[in-house]
């Protein structure tokens, strides 16, 4: 049925897919052609011709690389490892986009990088809980933190963060585990997780924070926010800063 009402042209869509050219490729193309034929039989037409072409590996990779552009976030310029982009006055973070971002960082990561642009970090100790690619830990180290400890429960994140810290020539102590597996107190604790995890982890996050320290908590939806704030408040942590973007809340809390 045409979409868009009487007289309106149905919208046109182009779907592109890439297949590895191996022994199964021919059969896969043929399956797709059959499946498209079935869709037409259901009245989901008109469906155009399936066009098949070969793409050189090198061309494909170059095209993808060219599509990943550096992004400025707060004090930082986040760029892919192969780019040599730099910007006056910006601190460069070089990351492999496969691990850190697609063509743009997640809004919650951006919110944390902005907080890290503003917080006083010179000479302080920072803990990054759920470090992922290590992006926030690396950012903290580059802004002058004296010591940065990063933890993640995912072994892939632990190796990615270790590699990325090395590539950015900063010292970050990356460990497998979570907030409960670290035992000292930090001036700044970063936790870009999800609301339910933050809630459960609130006592451990509190235990890792120095009395006048700052907890940056992100990954909280506006819906989850009241429960997360209540869990932190039960630990004696109060909100001193709040920022909302695309339904994501980033809080800064202190004891
Ligand atoms: N800090 C990065 C990555 C955030 S994604 C950034 O801001 O972009 C969240 C990360 O937290 C994932 O790598 C996930 O493996 C990790 N994680 C999830 N639950 C965790 C937990 N309970 N303790 C430690 N890390 C956790």
CSV table of C-alpha atoms and ligand atoms in Angstrom, one decimal:
chain,number,residue,atom,x,y,z
A,1,UNK,CA,0.0,0.0,0.0
A,2,UNK,CA,1.4,3.4,-0.9
A,3,UNK,CA,2.6,5.3,2.2
A,4,UNK,CA,1.7,9.0,2.5
A,5,UNK,CA,-1.9,9.1,1.4
A,6,UNK,CA,-3.8,9.2,-1.8
A,7,UNK,CA,-1.8,10.5,-4.8
A,8,UNK,CA,1.5,10.6,-2.9
A,9,UNK,CA,4.4,8.7,-4.3
A,10,UNK,CA,5.6,5.8,-2.1
A,11,UNK,CA,8.9,6.7,-0.5
A,12,UNK,CA,11.9,4.9,-2.0
A,13,UNK,CA,14.5,3.1,0.1
A,14,UNK,CA,17.8,1.7,-0.9
A,15,UNK,CA,19.2,-1.0,1.2
A,16,UNK,CA,22.9,-1.8,0.8
A,17,UNK,CA,24.6,-4.9,2.3
A,18,UNK,CA,28.1,-6.1,2.2
A,19,UNK,CA,29.1,-9.8,2.0
A,20,UNK,CA,32.4,-11.4,2.2
A,21,UNK,CA,33.2,-13.0,-1.1
A,22,UNK,CA,33.7,-16.6,0.1
A,23,UNK,CA,32.3,-20.0,-1.0
A,24,UNK,CA,28.8,-19.2,0.4
A,25,UNK,CA,28.4,-15.8,-1.2
A,26,UNK,CA,26.7,-17.0,-4.3
A,27,UNK,CA,24.1,-19.0,-2.3
A,28,UNK,CA,23.5,-16.0,0.0
A,29,UNK,CA,22.8,-13.6,-2.9
A,30,UNK,CA,20.4,-16.2,-4.3
A,31,UNK,CA,18.6,-16.5,-0.9
A,32,UNK,CA,18.2,-12.7,-0.8
A,33,UNK,CA,16.8,-12.6,-4.3
A,34,UNK,CA,14.3,-15.4,-3.4
A,35,UNK,CA,13.3,-13.6,-0.1
A,36,UNK,CA,12.7,-10.3,-2.0
A,37,UNK,CA,10.5,-12.2,-4.4
A,38,UNK,CA,8.4,-13.5,-1.5
A,39,UNK,CA,8.0,-10.0,-0.1
A,40,UNK,CA,6.6,-8.9,-3.4
A,41,UNK,CA,4.2,-11.9,-3.3
A,42,UNK,CA,2.9,-10.5,0.1
A,43,UNK,CA,2.0,-7.3,-1.7
A,44,UNK,CA,4.9,-5.4,-0.3
A,45,UNK,CA,5.9,-4.0,-3.6
A,46,UNK,CA,7.1,-2.7,-5.8
A,47,UNK,CA,10.5,-4.0,-4.9
A,48,UNK,CA,13.3,-3.2,-7.4
A,49,UNK,CA,16.0,-5.3,-8.9
A,50,UNK,CA,18.7,-6.7,-6.6
A,51,UNK,CA,21.9,-5.3,-8.0
A,52,UNK,CA,25.1,-7.1,-7.1
A,53,UNK,CA,28.6,-5.7,-7.5
A,54,UNK,CA,32.1,-6.3,-6.3
A,55,UNK,CA,33.9,-3.8,-4.0
A,56,UNK,CA,37.6,-3.8,-3.6
A,57,UNK,CA,38.6,-4.4,0.1
A,58,UNK,CA,40.9,-1.5,0.0
A,59,UNK,CA,38.3,0.9,-1.4
A,60,UNK,CA,35.7,-0.2,1.1
A,61,UNK,CA,38.1,0.3,4.0
A,62,UNK,CA,39.3,3.7,2.7
A,63,UNK,CA,35.6,4.9,2.3
A,64,UNK,CA,34.8,3.8,5.8
A,65,UNK,CA,37.9,5.4,7.3
A,66,UNK,CA,37.1,8.7,5.5
A,67,UNK,CA,33.6,8.6,7.0
A,68,UNK,CA,34.9,8.6,10.6
A,69,UNK,CA,35.7,12.2,11.4
A,70,UNK,CA,37.3,13.7,14.5
A,71,UNK,CA,34.9,15.3,17.0
A,72,UNK,CA,35.4,18.1,19.4
A,73,UNK,CA,33.9,17.5,22.8
A,74,UNK,CA,34.6,20.1,25.6
A,75,UNK,CA,38.4,20.3,26.0
A,76,UNK,CA,39.0,17.2,23.9
A,77,UNK,CA,39.4,16.3,20.2
A,78,UNK,CA,38.4,12.7,19.8
A,79,UNK,CA,39.9,11.3,16.6
A,80,UNK,CA,40.4,7.9,15.1
A,81,UNK,CA,43.9,6.4,15.5
A,82,UNK,CA,44.7,6.8,11.8
A,83,UNK,CA,43.9,10.5,11.6
A,84,UNK,CA,46.5,13.1,12.4
A,85,UNK,CA,43.9,15.8,13.1
A,86,UNK,CA,44.8,18.3,15.9
A,87,UNK,CA,43.2,21.5,17.0
A,88,UNK,CA,44.9,24.3,18.8
A,89,UNK,CA,44.0,24.3,22.5
A,90,UNK,CA,42.3,20.9,22.4
A,91,UNK,CA,43.6,17.7,24.1
A,92,UNK,CA,43.7,14.9,21.6
A,93,UNK,CA,42.3,11.5,22.4
A,94,UNK,CA,43.2,8.9,19.7
A,95,UNK,CA,40.9,5.9,19.7
A,96,UNK,CA,40.0,3.1,17.5
A,97,UNK,CA,36.3,3.8,16.5
A,98,UNK,CA,35.5,0.1,16.4
A,99,UNK,CA,35.8,0.2,20.2
A,100,UNK,CA,35.0,3.7,21.2
A,101,UNK,CA,32.4,5.2,18.9
A,102,UNK,CA,30.8,4.8,15.5
A,103,UNK,CA,30.8,8.1,13.7
A,104,UNK,CA,29.9,10.0,16.9
A,105,UNK,CA,30.4,9.4,20.6
A,106,UNK,CA,27.5,8.2,22.7
A,107,UNK,CA,25.8,11.2,24.3
A,108,UNK,CA,26.6,9.9,27.8
A,109,UNK,CA,30.3,9.6,27.0
A,110,UNK,CA,30.2,13.2,25.6
A,111,UNK,CA,28.5,14.4,28.9
A,112,UNK,CA,31.3,12.8,30.9
A,113,UNK,CA,34.0,14.3,28.7
A,114,UNK,CA,32.4,17.7,29.2
A,115,UNK,CA,32.4,17.1,33.0
A,116,UNK,CA,36.1,16.1,32.7
A,117,UNK,CA,36.8,19.4,30.9
A,118,UNK,CA,35.5,21.4,33.8
A,119,UNK,CA,36.6,19.5,36.9
A,120,UNK,CA,39.9,20.3,38.6
A,121,UNK,CA,42.0,17.2,37.8
A,122,UNK,CA,45.6,18.4,38.3
A,123,UNK,CA,47.4,16.1,40.6
A,124,UNK,CA,44.2,14.2,41.7
A,125,UNK,CA,43.4,10.5,41.9
A,126,UNK,CA,40.7,9.3,39.5
A,127,UNK,CA,38.8,6.0,39.4
A,128,UNK,CA,36.9,5.1,36.2
A,129,UNK,CA,34.3,2.4,36.8
A,130,UNK,CA,33.2,0.6,33.5
A,131,UNK,CA,36.0,2.1,31.5
A,132,UNK,CA,35.1,0.4,28.1
A,133,UNK,CA,37.6,1.7,25.6
A,134,UNK,CA,39.3,3.6,28.4
A,135,UNK,CA,38.2,7.0,26.9
A,136,UNK,CA,37.3,8.7,30.1
A,137,UNK,CA,40.4,7.4,32.0
A,138,UNK,CA,42.7,8.5,29.2
A,139,UNK,CA,41.0,11.9,29.2
A,140,UNK,CA,41.5,12.3,33.0
A,141,UNK,CA,45.1,11.3,32.7
A,142,UNK,CA,45.7,13.8,29.8
A,143,UNK,CA,44.1,16.6,31.9
A,144,UNK,CA,46.7,16.1,34.6
A,145,UNK,CA,45.4,13.4,37.0
A,146,UNK,CA,48.2,12.1,39.2
A,147,UNK,CA,46.9,8.5,39.2
A,148,UNK,CA,44.1,6.9,37.2
A,149,UNK,CA,42.7,3.5,37.9
A,150,UNK,CA,40.2,2.0,35.4
A,151,UNK,CA,38.1,-1.1,36.0
A,152,UNK,CA,35.7,-3.1,33.8
A,153,UNK,CA,34.0,-6.5,34.2
A,154,UNK,CA,34.4,-7.2,30.5
A,155,UNK,CA,37.9,-8.7,29.6
A,156,UNK,CA,37.6,-7.2,26.1
A,157,UNK,CA,37.3,-3.8,27.6
A,158,UNK,CA,40.3,-4.4,29.9
A,159,UNK,CA,42.5,-5.2,26.9
A,160,UNK,CA,41.1,-2.4,24.7
A,161,UNK,CA,41.6,0.2,27.5
A,162,UNK,CA,45.1,-1.1,28.1
A,163,UNK,CA,46.0,-0.7,24.4
A,164,UNK,CA,44.4,2.7,24.1
A,165,UNK,CA,46.2,4.1,27.2
A,166,UNK,CA,49.4,2.9,25.6
A,167,UNK,CA,48.6,4.4,22.3
A,168,UNK,CA,47.8,7.7,23.9
A,169,UNK,CA,51.0,7.6,26.0
A,170,UNK,CA,49.4,7.9,29.3
A,171,UNK,CA,49.6,5.9,32.5
A,172,UNK,CA,46.3,4.2,33.4
A,173,UNK,CA,46.2,1.2,35.7
A,174,UNK,CA,43.5,-1.0,34.1
A,175,UNK,CA,42.1,-3.9,36.1
A,176,UNK,CA,39.4,-6.5,35.6
A,177,UNK,CA,36.6,-6.0,38.1
A,178,UNK,CA,34.4,-3.3,39.5
A,179,UNK,CA,34.2,-0.6,42.2
A,180,UNK,CA,34.0,-3.3,45.0
A,181,UNK,CA,37.4,-4.6,43.9
A,182,UNK,CA,39.3,-1.4,44.5
A,183,UNK,CA,40.1,-0.4,48.0
A,184,UNK,CA,41.4,3.1,48.3
A,185,UNK,CA,39.5,6.5,48.0
A,186,UNK,CA,39.6,8.8,45.0
A,187,UNK,CA,39.1,12.5,44.4
A,188,UNK,CA,37.0,11.8,41.3
A,189,UNK,CA,35.0,8.7,40.5
A,190,UNK,CA,33.6,8.3,37.0
A,191,UNK,CA,30.7,5.9,36.4
A,192,UNK,CA,29.1,5.9,33.0
A,193,UNK,CA,26.9,2.8,33.4
A,194,UNK,CA,23.1,2.4,33.5
A,195,UNK,CA,20.7,3.4,36.2
A,196,UNK,CA,20.0,0.0,37.7
A,197,UNK,CA,23.7,-0.8,38.0
A,198,UNK,CA,24.4,2.6,39.5
A,199,UNK,CA,21.7,2.0,42.1
A,200,UNK,CA,23.1,-1.4,43.1
A,201,UNK,CA,26.6,0.0,43.1
A,202,UNK,CA,25.9,3.2,45.1
A,203,UNK,CA,27.4,2.0,48.4
A,204,UNK,CA,30.6,0.9,46.6
A,205,UNK,CA,30.9,4.1,44.6
A,206,UNK,CA,30.4,6.0,47.9
A,207,UNK,CA,33.2,4.0,49.6
A,208,UNK,CA,35.6,4.8,46.8
A,209,UNK,CA,35.0,8.6,47.1
A,210,UNK,CA,37.0,11.0,49.3
A,211,UNK,CA,34.9,13.3,51.5
A,212,UNK,CA,35.0,16.3,49.2
A,213,UNK,CA,35.4,14.2,46.1
A,214,UNK,CA,33.2,14.3,43.0
A,215,UNK,CA,31.2,11.4,41.6
A,216,UNK,CA,30.3,11.8,37.9
A,217,UNK,CA,27.4,9.4,37.2
A,218,UNK,CA,26.0,9.0,33.7
A,219,UNK,CA,23.9,6.6,31.6
A,220,UNK,CA,20.8,7.5,33.6
A,221,UNK,CA,17.5,7.9,31.8
A,222,UNK,CA,15.2,10.7,33.0
A,223,UNK,CA,12.8,7.8,34.0
A,224,UNK,CA,15.5,6.1,36.1
A,225,UNK,CA,16.8,9.3,37.7
A,226,UNK,CA,14.6,9.5,40.8
A,227,UNK,CA,15.6,6.0,41.9
A,228,UNK,CA,19.3,6.6,41.2
A,229,UNK,CA,19.3,9.9,43.1
A,230,UNK,CA,17.5,8.2,46.0
A,231,UNK,CA,20.1,5.4,46.1
A,232,UNK,CA,22.9,7.9,46.2
A,233,UNK,CA,21.2,10.1,48.7
A,234,UNK,CA,20.9,7.0,51.1
A,235,UNK,CA,24.7,7.0,50.9
A,236,UNK,CA,24.9,10.7,51.9
A,237,UNK,CA,25.7,11.8,48.3
A,238,UNK,CA,24.0,15.0,47.0
A,239,UNK,CA,23.6,16.3,43.5
A,240,UNK,CA,25.7,19.4,42.8
A,241,UNK,CA,25.4,19.5,39.0
A,242,UNK,CA,22.9,18.0,36.5
A,243,UNK,CA,22.9,18.0,32.7
A,244,UNK,CA,20.3,16.4,30.4
A,245,UNK,CA,20.8,15.5,26.7
A,246,UNK,CA,18.6,13.4,24.5
A,247,UNK,CA,16.9,11.9,27.6
A,248,UNK,CA,20.2,11.0,29.3
A,249,UNK,CA,21.0,12.6,32.6
A,250,UNK,CA,24.6,13.2,33.9
A,251,UNK,CA,25.0,14.0,37.5
A,252,UNK,CA,27.9,15.2,39.6
A,253,UNK,CA,27.5,14.3,43.3
A,254,UNK,CA,29.5,14.9,46.4
A,255,UNK,CA,29.4,13.7,50.0
B,1,LIG,N1,33.4,4.6,30.2
B,1,LIG,C1,33.1,4.4,28.8
B,1,LIG,C2,32.3,3.1,28.5
B,1,LIG,C3,30.9,3.1,29.1
B,1,LIG,S1,30.1,1.6,28.6
B,1,LIG,C4,32.4,5.6,28.2
B,1,LIG,O1,32.1,6.5,28.9
B,1,LIG,O2,32.3,5.7,26.9
B,1,LIG,C5,29.9,0.8,30.2
B,1,LIG,C6,31.0,-0.2,30.5
B,1,LIG,O3,30.8,-0.6,31.8
B,1,LIG,C7,31.1,-1.4,29.6
B,1,LIG,O4,32.5,-1.5,29.2
B,1,LIG,C8,30.8,-2.6,30.6
B,1,LIG,O5,31.5,-3.7,30.3
B,1,LIG,C9,31.1,-2.0,31.9
B,1,LIG,N2,30.3,-2.5,33.1
B,1,LIG,C10,29.0,-2.9,33.1
B,1,LIG,N3,28.7,-3.2,34.4
B,1,LIG,C11,29.8,-3.1,35.1
B,1,LIG,C12,30.0,-3.3,36.5
B,1,LIG,N4,29.1,-3.7,37.3
B,1,LIG,N5,31.3,-3.0,37.0
B,1,LIG,C13,32.3,-2.6,36.1
B,1,LIG,N6,32.1,-2.4,34.8
B,1,LIG,C14,30.8,-2.6,34.3
